[in-house]
Amino acid sequence: MFADYTWTELGSIFAMQGFAGLILFSVFVLMALGLAIIFGQMGVINMAHGEFMILGAYVTYLCSNFVEAFVPALFGVYFFFAMILAFFTAGALGALVEWSMIRHLYRRPLDTLLATWGLSLILQQAYRSIFGAREVGVTLPDWLLGSVPLTDIIEIPINGIFVMVLTLVIAVSVYFLMFRSRTGMQSRAVVQNRVMAGAVGINTEKVDRMTFALGCGIAGVAGSAFTMIGSTGPTAGQLYIVDTFLIVVFGGAASLLGTIASSFAISQAQSTMEFFLSGSMAKVLTLLTVVGILMLRPEGLFSAKIRR
Amino acid sequence: MINLKSFMARQDVLALLILAALLFVVMPMSMDIFRLNLIGKYLTYAFVAIGLVLCWGKGGILSLGQGVFFGLGGYCMAMYLKLESSTPEATAIQSTPGIPDFMDWNQITELPWFWEPFNSLTFTLVAILVVPALFAFIIGAAMFKRRVGGVYFAIITQAIAAILTILIIGQQGYTGGVNGITDLRTLKGWDIRSDDAKYVLYFLNGALLLGVLVLCQFVLKSKLGRLLVALRDKEDRVRFSGYDVANFKIFVFCFAAVLSAIGGAMFTLQVGFMSPSFVGIVPSIEMVIFCAVGGRLSIFGAVYGTLLVNWAKTTFSETFPELWLFGLGALFIAVVLVFPNGLSGLYRSYLAPHVDRWIFRKPPEGGSSGADPLDTPAFEPEPAARPAE
Amino acid sequence: MNTVTNNTDFLLAIENLTVSFDGFKAVNDLNLYVDENEIHVIIGPNGAGKTTVLDLICGRTKATDGSIKFRNRELTEMREHEIVREGVGRKFQNPSIYEDLTVFENLELSFPRGRSVWGALSFQRDAEVTGRVREIAEMVFLDTLLDMQAALLSHGQKQWLEIGMLLIQDPELLMLDEPVAGMSVSERKQTAKLLNEITKGRSVMVVEHDMKFVEDIAHRVTVLHQGKILSEGSMAKVQSDPKVIDVYLGH
Ligand SMILES: Nc1ncnc2c1ncn2[C@@H]1O[C@H](COP(=O)(O)OP(=O)(O)OP(=O)(O)O)[C@@H](O)[C@H]1O
Ligand SMILES: [Mg+2]
């Protein structure tokens, strides 16, 4: 299948697809980070994760419209407020959901799966009722439009670069929050031994709620970033949920580094294959490979050895 | 010969009779053929839900990919019917007559090799049972031998459902794509679209369903049924009692897959088409909710749960399409948080004691009256309180 | 102590057994022998590797090195259910019974017949099964509770039920991990009696912290410390060993 292309052409194809893959990689990482906290650290299956992300996207959309209409002077930087707002909105909804549903289900992971699926249906319908079934997009400020030419055939869009930088910043903050801060340590302690953590004076209920809210908040930020490279519809979240879960499982559920590595592998495989096969076959092959590997190596790429 | 009494208690016989009366007398007498056909369609999902009772309710193995097996059964049937209605005469206007129309539209000029054997009805009927069983066996063997279970199994089966859907939609030329295999007309020359045929198929479907219920009752009342419950609770203890645990899980997963496939095949026959919209993530997880509403531990409950949810879906989405998704979502949440034992749980706690008293003239027993210990809630038990040291 | 022996003398012969978890050797070059009809007790401080030794014998943990021979058959290569079928029974540290089933069903499932899928489907609850279940239930003091759901038993009764589930398999080697943990004094006495009774015709390995109980039952005691044998012999000998007093009994 490579025969029809010259080497330079192939080189640029790989570079372009590689870059498209990097954007996909950023989206995957952003979505998977929140899930890696909720699923990997807490063991909760949040099927509504995609909808939390979409919530962030809609918040950004509302912000963009609001700023454009009322304070156009700030339009160049509205995006940063929008992201913070998205984080807190999604986080607050997350805390509410944890309080009303999840906390009753910590010992029944399969039931969480069903309950959060129900939540995802409700949220989807709510978005449809409020924002309509059509996809909406945000207006980007000028400085994010356009692209940087790298060579005469390869061009890199600025919004793509911005999303990547954003991903990097968020990933690093999550790492520090979960593995270097006191809050993160407490949350991991609770996950590993709830009773013990409670006994040494950690308020486990509060930590659970905060951790869950944090994961949802990150999903909100992911959704916010998502608006820069695509439009948002009520069911957009569901499109990604399977991929995201596979990424987290493939990476080894408890490992942040694994999540990032597997996001990278999956996004690159998919976008490179996409050029040569149809989009759907690329996706089938990618997912099939991942499922195949998981069947041979259920613990994922990076696994912690734990006592059964 | 296995003694029927040994696995059908009086309550079970009664439940079976009531269901039979409902399906064979009440429904046909009170509904026109359109509605009856709709009920028949719902009942094909009940096969899936019953399989989930065994697999998930009893054995604790949640598969989010049952639509895959439903689809495999349905597609096998549809391929046969499609070939029958694609005779060279009937398809004379195509550029390649004698192959299904959607292949022709997709510039395929020859029947693909895997379609060939579906010219035979015998092969098709065998395939409906064997293909899903084989597929389930491969998945089950790969996962259970490596002790993958619980949420990982759920996520991976869900991914498989997603993969198969994308594949079917992507390979339109071979599968009919997103529209599926449509315009199915006859079975061995018998017009399946006529009202008479719909009646016959409805009764056939009902009879199959009752047969499956008896079979499942037998499995559940055998030692294997109790082993499933034991597995759900203490897998290691079963293993260290000398059982090869993976084999039991593979068995029940394959069994549930075959049941789903029978449902799928009956669906194709009654509805007249098969499409990827019955294969993917969404239908698969909805089938879980049919089972959960019925009460996840009761095979009869699964049938009623399926009927109830589908009836609600049809009624609501006709009148308030907006509200239906809210309703379905709320149902998922409620069935987990508020009534985890579903319809059968409600029946057991409120109606069963009276029924037992009136019909069997049995004095109500103290405490757990008539409750089958196998049907206790599926919660992981609370941690055994450590006694004071 | 034990030089390389002709294994046939022993029911169980563990030689040079090592297991390391990411470099940490939980069991380190261990040699241990169990005679026929012997009650062999393993004691030692928390984390000494006692449970791990039992895990290794019954195949729950795979050995890094060394051999475990049961009646001269190598166990380290076998899968868990095969080891059970060889005649090794194992009780877990936390009572591990099927809470949703009745006492009768718990025992019945452990009855060694119909262990394949088809065997389980065609299994009949015949007179042999019921008779055996009643016999065992009586031994473990549960004969009046056969129809009770196992979740409703007291902690001590659960421990007994699990012992009963092992007895019904009639293993030649029975391994019990802390069988009296969490039992009342009278329950302990009853359990000691039970153990003395069930060892007739089989060997038993017991892990226990309760010294009084160990004294009651042990024929031979092995003290483990950091995955190695610290001392071995009769209870009296072990109790007077200064090394043992220092690391275990002292405090
Ligand atoms: N799968 C495993 N992975 C890592 N470490 C393990 C594993 N299994 C056991 N260990 C370690 O091996 C050591 C021995 O554990 P073991 O449970 O055998 O001790 P024990 O003697 O039974 O203690 P206790 O009296 O508390 O029951 C412990 O330090 C434990 O943490
Ligand atoms: Mg121990």
PDB file of C-alpha atoms and ligand atoms in Angstrom, chain A residues 305-308, chain C residues 19-22 24-27 42-55 61 93 177-178 207-209 224 227 248, ligand 1:
ATOM      1  CA  LYS A 305       1.860  -5.995  41.650  1.00  0.00           C
ATOM      2  CA  ILE A 306      -0.700  -6.366  44.339  1.00  0.00           C
ATOM      3  CA  ARG A 307      -1.659  -9.180  46.593  1.00  0.00           C
ATOM      4  CA  ARG A 308      -4.833 -10.927  45.530  1.00  0.00           C
TER       5      ARG A 308
ATOM      6  CA  VAL C  19       9.154 -17.054  46.700  1.00  0.00           C
ATOM      7  CA  SER C  20      10.037 -13.479  46.065  1.00  0.00           C
ATOM      8  CA  PHE C  21       7.656 -10.614  45.462  1.00  0.00           C
ATOM      9  CA  ASP C  22       9.577  -7.992  43.500  1.00  0.00           C
ATOM     10  CA  PHE C  24      11.263  -9.325  48.693  1.00  0.00           C
ATOM     11  CA  LYS C  25      11.635 -12.925  49.781  1.00  0.00           C
ATOM     12  CA  ALA C  26       8.529 -13.761  51.755  1.00  0.00           C
ATOM     13  CA  VAL C  27       9.634 -17.382  51.975  1.00  0.00           C
ATOM     14  CA  ILE C  42       3.358 -23.158  62.203  1.00  0.00           C
ATOM     15  CA  ILE C  43       3.776 -20.124  64.390  1.00  0.00           C
ATOM     16  CA  GLY C  44       5.651 -16.897  63.992  1.00  0.00           C
ATOM     17  CA  PRO C  45       5.277 -13.127  64.154  1.00  0.00           C
ATOM     18  CA  ASN C  46       3.012 -11.230  61.749  1.00  0.00           C
ATOM     19  CA  GLY C  47       4.391 -11.193  58.245  1.00  0.00           C
ATOM     20  CA  ALA C  48       6.654 -14.171  58.897  1.00  0.00           C
ATOM     21  CA  GLY C  49       5.356 -15.864  55.760  1.00  0.00           C
ATOM     22  CA  LYS C  50       3.040 -18.456  57.330  1.00  0.00           C
ATOM     23  CA  THR C  51       0.061 -17.739  55.108  1.00  0.00           C
ATOM     24  CA  THR C  52       2.385 -17.543  52.131  1.00  0.00           C
ATOM     25  CA  VAL C  53       3.649 -21.068  52.802  1.00  0.00           C
ATOM     26  CA  LEU C  54       0.083 -22.377  52.766  1.00  0.00           C
ATOM     27  CA  ASP C  55      -0.600 -20.350  49.612  1.00  0.00           C
ATOM     28  CA  THR C  61       0.964 -18.373  44.859  1.00  0.00           C
ATOM     29  CA  GLN C  93      -7.611 -16.928  57.204  1.00  0.00           C
ATOM     30  CA  ASP C 177      -5.044 -20.749  58.670  1.00  0.00           C
ATOM     31  CA  GLU C 178      -5.857 -19.378  62.128  1.00  0.00           C
ATOM     32  CA  VAL C 207      -1.172 -21.679  61.432  1.00  0.00           C
ATOM     33  CA  GLU C 208      -2.015 -20.144  64.776  1.00  0.00           C
ATOM     34  CA  HIS C 209      -1.085 -17.325  67.113  1.00  0.00           C
ATOM     35  CA  LEU C 224       8.889 -19.095  61.010  1.00  0.00           C
ATOM     36  CA  GLY C 227      10.504 -16.528  55.661  1.00  0.00           C
ATOM     37  CA  TYR C 248       8.209 -13.976  69.050  1.00  0.00           C
TER      38      TYR C 248
HETATM   39  N1  LIG D   1       1.371 -11.328  46.677  1.00  0.00           N
HETATM   40  C1  LIG D   1       2.197 -10.655  47.472  1.00  0.00           C
HETATM   41  N2  LIG D   1       2.847  -9.576  46.992  1.00  0.00           N
HETATM   42  C2  LIG D   1       3.711  -8.891  47.778  1.00  0.00           C
HETATM   43  N3  LIG D   1       3.977  -9.191  49.056  1.00  0.00           N
HETATM   44  C3  LIG D   1       3.362 -10.255  49.602  1.00  0.00           C
HETATM   45  C4  LIG D   1       2.442 -11.031  48.845  1.00  0.00           C
HETATM   46  N4  LIG D   1       1.985 -12.035  49.647  1.00  0.00           N
HETATM   47  C5  LIG D   1       2.589 -11.856  50.836  1.00  0.00           C
HETATM   48  N5  LIG D   1       3.411 -10.806  50.817  1.00  0.00           N
HETATM   49  C6  LIG D   1       4.254 -10.364  51.935  1.00  0.00           C
HETATM   50  O1  LIG D   1       4.892 -11.483  52.463  1.00  0.00           O
HETATM   51  C7  LIG D   1       5.024 -11.361  53.862  1.00  0.00           C
HETATM   52  C8  LIG D   1       4.478 -12.588  54.537  1.00  0.00           C
HETATM   53  O2  LIG D   1       3.074 -12.520  54.547  1.00  0.00           O
HETATM   54  P1  LIG D   1       2.154 -13.627  55.208  1.00  0.00           P
HETATM   55  O3  LIG D   1       0.740 -13.223  54.956  1.00  0.00           O
HETATM   56  O4  LIG D   1       2.572 -14.954  54.737  1.00  0.00           O
HETATM   57  O5  LIG D   1       2.454 -13.474  56.747  1.00  0.00           O
HETATM   58  P2  LIG D   1       1.795 -14.263  57.951  1.00  0.00           P
HETATM   59  O6  LIG D   1       2.912 -14.955  58.609  1.00  0.00           O
HETATM   60  O7  LIG D   1       0.659 -15.072  57.498  1.00  0.00           O
HETATM   61  O8  LIG D   1       1.281 -13.080  58.867  1.00  0.00           O
HETATM   62  P3  LIG D   1      -0.034 -12.972  59.780  1.00  0.00           P
HETATM   63  O9  LIG D   1       0.298 -13.603  61.067  1.00  0.00           O
HETATM   64  O10 LIG D   1      -0.222 -11.499  59.933  1.00  0.00           O
HETATM   65  O11 LIG D   1      -1.152 -13.619  59.066  1.00  0.00           O
HETATM   66  C9  LIG D   1       4.307 -10.090  54.261  1.00  0.00           C
HETATM   67  O12 LIG D   1       5.290  -9.094  54.467  1.00  0.00           O
HETATM   68  C10 LIG D   1       3.451  -9.776  53.082  1.00  0.00           C
HETATM   69  O13 LIG D   1       3.304  -8.392  52.936  1.00  0.00           O
END
